[in-house]
Short mmCIF file of C-alpha atoms in Angstrom, two decimals:
data_model
loop_
_atom_site.label_atom_id
_atom_site.label_comp_id
_atom_site.label_asym_id
_atom_site.label_seq_id
_atom_site.Cartn_x
_atom_site.Cartn_y
_atom_site.Cartn_z
CA MET J 1 13.79 181.66 -53.91
CA ALA J 2 10.35 180.99 -52.45
CA GLN J 3 11.42 182.34 -49.05
CA ALA J 4 12.88 185.42 -50.65
CA HIS J 5 9.73 186.05 -52.69
CA GLY J 6 7.50 185.44 -49.62
CA GLY J 7 9.50 188.06 -47.72
CA GLU J 8 11.03 185.71 -45.24
CA LEU J 9 14.66 186.53 -46.43
CA GLY J 10 16.04 189.91 -46.84
CA HIS J 11 18.41 190.74 -49.74
CA LEU J 12 21.51 190.16 -47.72
CA ASP J 13 20.21 186.96 -46.10
CA PHE J 14 19.22 185.69 -49.51
CA LEU J 15 22.64 186.53 -50.86
CA GLN J 16 24.31 184.87 -47.99
CA VAL J 17 22.31 181.63 -48.24
CA LEU J 18 22.94 181.57 -52.04
CA CYS J 19 26.70 182.10 -51.62
CA GLN J 20 26.99 179.37 -48.87
CA ASP J 21 25.15 176.95 -51.12
CA GLU J 22 27.46 177.57 -53.99
CA ILE J 23 30.60 177.29 -51.69
CA THR J 24 29.31 173.90 -50.38
CA ARG J 25 28.63 172.74 -53.91
CA ARG J 26 32.16 173.75 -55.01
CA ASP J 27 33.77 172.08 -51.96
CA THR J 28 31.93 168.84 -52.74
CA VAL J 29 32.97 168.82 -56.38
CA ALA J 30 36.61 169.61 -55.50
CA PHE J 31 36.66 166.94 -52.88
CA GLN J 32 35.32 164.29 -55.41
CA ARG J 33 37.81 165.38 -57.92
CA ARG J 34 40.72 165.13 -55.44
CA LEU J 35 39.43 161.69 -54.45
CA GLN J 36 39.30 160.47 -58.01
CA ARG J 37 42.80 161.81 -58.72
CA ALA J 38 44.12 159.93 -55.71
CA LYS J 39 43.58 156.57 -57.41
CA PHE J 40 43.07 154.69 -54.28
CA GLU J 41 42.60 150.91 -54.65
CA GLN J 42 39.79 151.19 -52.01
CA GLN J 43 38.17 154.27 -50.43
CA VAL J 44 38.66 153.30 -46.82
CA THR J 45 38.87 155.39 -43.68
CA LEU J 46 40.59 155.25 -40.43
CA GLU J 47 37.27 154.95 -38.58
CA GLU J 48 36.53 151.77 -40.42
CA PHE J 49 39.76 150.06 -39.18
CA ASP J 50 39.40 148.03 -35.98
CA LEU J 51 42.55 149.13 -34.03
CA THR J 52 41.53 146.76 -31.26
CA ALA J 53 41.79 143.69 -33.59
CA SER J 54 45.25 142.92 -32.18
CA SER J 55 46.99 144.07 -28.88
CA LYS J 56 50.18 144.34 -31.02
CA LEU J 57 48.84 147.16 -33.24
CA PRO J 58 50.29 150.58 -32.24
CA ALA J 59 46.80 152.03 -31.89
CA ALA J 60 47.88 155.21 -30.18
CA GLN J 61 50.50 156.03 -32.63
CA ILE J 62 48.09 155.42 -35.58
CA ARG J 63 45.47 157.72 -34.06
CA ASP J 64 48.10 160.34 -33.46
CA LEU J 65 49.02 160.14 -37.22
CA GLY J 66 45.27 160.76 -37.99
CA ALA J 67 45.84 164.32 -36.73
CA LEU J 68 47.96 164.80 -39.86
CA ARG J 69 50.51 166.96 -38.01
CA TRP J 70 53.09 165.18 -40.11
CA LEU J 71 51.50 166.43 -43.38
CA HIS J 72 51.55 170.10 -42.19
CA ALA J 73 55.19 169.60 -41.21
CA GLY J 74 56.15 167.99 -44.63
CA GLU J 75 57.18 164.78 -42.88
CA SER J 76 56.62 161.22 -44.03
CA VAL J 77 55.20 157.93 -42.65
CA ILE J 78 56.68 154.53 -43.03
CA LEU J 79 54.30 151.55 -42.18
CA PHE J 80 56.10 148.22 -42.04
CA GLY J 81 55.27 144.70 -40.84
CA PRO J 82 54.23 141.28 -42.03
CA VAL J 83 51.75 140.63 -44.84
CA GLY J 84 48.06 141.18 -44.18
CA VAL J 85 48.25 143.36 -40.99
CA GLY J 86 46.45 146.39 -42.56
CA LYS J 87 49.33 148.52 -43.77
CA THR J 88 47.75 149.40 -47.16
CA HIS J 89 44.37 150.13 -45.38
CA ILE J 90 46.08 152.53 -42.90
CA ALA J 91 48.08 154.18 -45.76
CA GLN J 92 44.94 154.87 -47.84
CA ALA J 93 42.88 155.93 -44.83
CA LEU J 94 45.60 158.51 -43.87
CA GLY J 95 45.43 159.63 -47.60
CA HIS J 96 41.67 159.82 -47.40
CA LEU J 97 42.01 162.13 -44.37
CA ALA J 98 44.45 164.28 -46.19
CA VAL J 99 42.05 164.55 -49.22
CA ARG J 100 39.28 165.63 -46.78
CA GLN J 101 41.50 168.43 -45.54
CA GLY J 102 42.16 169.70 -49.02
CA ALA J 103 45.41 167.97 -49.85
CA HIS J 104 46.26 166.41 -53.21
CA VAL J 105 47.15 162.70 -52.78
CA ARG J 106 48.35 159.99 -55.18
CA PHE J 107 48.36 156.26 -54.34
CA ALA J 108 50.44 153.80 -56.32
CA LYS J 109 52.25 150.45 -56.14
CA THR J 110 55.98 151.06 -55.97
CA SER J 111 56.54 148.57 -58.91
CA ARG J 112 54.11 150.52 -60.98
CA VAL J 113 55.88 153.78 -60.28
CA LEU J 114 59.25 152.38 -61.23
CA ALA J 115 57.77 150.72 -64.39
CA ASP J 116 56.26 154.09 -65.44
CA LEU J 117 59.42 155.93 -64.91
CA ALA J 118 61.35 153.27 -66.83
CA GLY J 119 58.90 153.75 -69.68
CA GLY J 120 59.58 157.38 -69.43
CA HIS J 121 63.26 156.81 -70.26
CA ALA J 122 62.19 154.95 -73.30
CA ASP J 123 59.81 157.38 -74.75
CA ARG J 124 61.46 160.55 -73.54
CA ALA J 125 58.58 161.43 -71.19
CA TRP J 126 60.56 160.83 -68.01
CA GLU J 127 60.51 164.52 -66.94
CA LYS J 128 56.78 164.73 -67.38
CA ARG J 129 56.08 161.49 -65.48
CA ILE J 130 58.26 162.28 -62.54
CA ARG J 131 56.68 165.76 -62.30
CA GLU J 132 53.32 164.04 -61.91
CA LEU J 133 54.65 162.20 -58.88
CA ILE J 134 56.44 165.22 -57.41
CA ARG J 135 53.28 167.36 -57.56
CA PRO J 136 50.99 165.77 -55.00
CA ASP J 137 51.14 166.98 -51.37
CA VAL J 138 51.09 163.20 -50.34
CA LEU J 139 52.49 160.40 -52.44
CA ILE J 140 51.66 156.85 -51.19
CA LEU J 141 54.12 154.14 -52.33
CA ASP J 142 52.66 150.77 -51.55
CA ASP J 143 54.70 147.59 -51.25
CA PHE J 144 58.12 149.40 -51.13
CA ALA J 145 61.33 147.36 -51.16
CA MET J 146 59.71 144.20 -52.43
CA ARG J 147 62.66 142.91 -54.38
CA GLN J 148 66.23 143.80 -55.53
CA LEU J 149 66.43 147.11 -57.47
CA THR J 150 68.30 147.69 -60.70
CA ALA J 151 70.74 150.59 -60.86
CA ALA J 152 68.23 152.57 -63.05
CA GLN J 153 65.40 151.94 -60.58
CA ALA J 154 67.61 153.03 -57.67
CA ASP J 155 68.47 156.24 -59.48
CA ASP J 156 64.78 156.91 -60.27
CA LEU J 157 63.89 156.48 -56.62
CA TYR J 158 66.72 158.76 -55.57
CA GLU J 159 65.45 161.50 -57.95
CA LEU J 160 61.86 161.16 -56.85
CA VAL J 161 62.67 161.19 -53.09
CA SER J 162 65.08 164.11 -53.55
CA GLU J 163 62.64 166.24 -55.54
CA ARG J 164 59.93 165.58 -53.07
CA GLN J 165 61.90 167.20 -50.23
CA GLY J 166 59.42 169.01 -47.99
CA ARG J 167 56.43 167.04 -49.34
CA SER J 168 55.07 163.91 -47.60
CA LEU J 169 55.42 160.33 -48.51
CA ILE J 170 53.57 157.35 -46.96
CA ILE J 171 55.33 154.11 -47.53
CA THR J 172 54.28 150.62 -46.73
CA SER J 173 56.72 147.69 -46.81
CA ASN J 174 56.96 144.11 -45.54
CA ARG J 175 60.56 144.75 -44.65
CA ALA J 176 61.97 146.95 -41.81
CA PRO J 177 63.77 150.12 -43.13
CA SER J 178 67.13 148.65 -41.88
CA ASP J 179 66.67 145.81 -44.36
CA TRP J 180 66.22 148.14 -47.39
CA TYR J 181 69.91 148.91 -47.81
CA PRO J 182 71.03 145.68 -49.43
CA LEU J 183 68.36 145.90 -52.10
CA PHE J 184 70.19 148.79 -53.71
CA PRO J 185 73.18 148.02 -56.07
CA ASN J 186 75.08 151.17 -55.17
CA PRO J 187 75.66 151.60 -51.44
CA VAL J 188 76.27 155.31 -51.87
CA VAL J 189 72.93 155.84 -53.50
CA ALA J 190 71.27 153.69 -50.82
CA GLU J 191 72.77 155.59 -47.94
CA SER J 192 72.03 158.98 -49.47
CA LEU J 193 68.44 158.19 -50.29
CA LEU J 194 67.46 156.05 -47.31
CA ASP J 195 69.18 158.28 -44.68
CA ARG J 196 67.18 161.28 -46.04
CA LEU J 197 64.00 159.26 -46.16
CA ILE J 198 64.18 157.37 -42.90
CA ASN J 199 65.27 160.37 -40.78
CA THR J 200 62.31 162.55 -41.79
CA SER J 201 59.65 159.84 -41.29
CA HIS J 202 57.47 158.53 -38.50
CA GLN J 203 58.05 154.79 -38.38
CA VAL J 204 55.13 152.53 -37.46
CA ILE J 205 55.74 148.87 -36.68
CA MET J 206 52.48 147.03 -37.46
CA ASN J 207 52.56 143.55 -36.14
CA GLY J 208 50.14 140.87 -35.13
CA PRO J 209 47.94 138.42 -36.98
CA SER J 210 46.49 139.01 -40.42
CA TYR J 211 43.69 141.54 -40.50
CA ARG J 212 42.29 140.18 -43.71
CA PRO J 213 40.06 137.38 -42.05
CA ASN J 214 38.19 140.21 -40.46
CA LYS J 215 37.20 141.65 -43.80
CA ARG J 216 36.42 138.19 -45.39
CA PRO J 217 32.81 137.97 -46.67
CA ARG J 218 30.79 135.70 -44.55
CA ASN J 219 28.61 132.98 -45.95
CA PRO J 220 24.86 133.36 -45.14
CA ILE J 221 23.82 131.06 -42.39
CA GLU J 222 22.09 128.17 -43.77
CA ARG J 223 18.80 127.24 -42.25
CA PRO J 224 18.84 123.68 -40.84
CA ASP J 225 16.82 121.20 -42.72
CA LYS J 226 13.43 120.52 -41.26
CA PRO J 227 13.14 117.13 -39.60
CA GLN J 228 11.07 114.69 -41.44
CA VAL J 229 7.66 113.80 -39.98
CA THR J 230 7.32 110.10 -39.33
#
């Protein structure tokens, strides 16, 4: 306003600056809103993850996923490997990248999703609850295939994956996809669901030692005691 009054900005320049400022403000507010709705456990980024921590980590494949071509193609990502190698970090980091590009993301533990849908059967809110899981551009299911599924849970997963056709999933699991089949009580449901899911996903085998010690808080270095003067 001071520049405009001082004659430094013409009317059109002033309007352009004003509009650009409003666009930036709205973009920032929208980003923060999407980030809040994602419900990440931690707001982590791909840049923060040390891909050189282990030679067994597929660094090139993870960097390639950071380009988000899978998102624009409506494909999914499966991250699997032993406990502690950073699967959840990478899943949330990819989700954070998607949020930055304007996508709507939702993060949830698979057990929480199944419990929520089970509650929907009880209070007749199942349709509403599953719509909330279908809506996001990216749905992150953390700790998938942790234990044996009931018939109702398997049916709910089948409906969720089927309804999300063309929308991306990011799945983390301690088991390889080939080991998921026995967890389903009905082999037909397992074959139909997993064949559809696995064949439209980028599979990333994350191996190596636990990444968690790298993130462990370090104790401050204690100063050695001063030697006593004798």
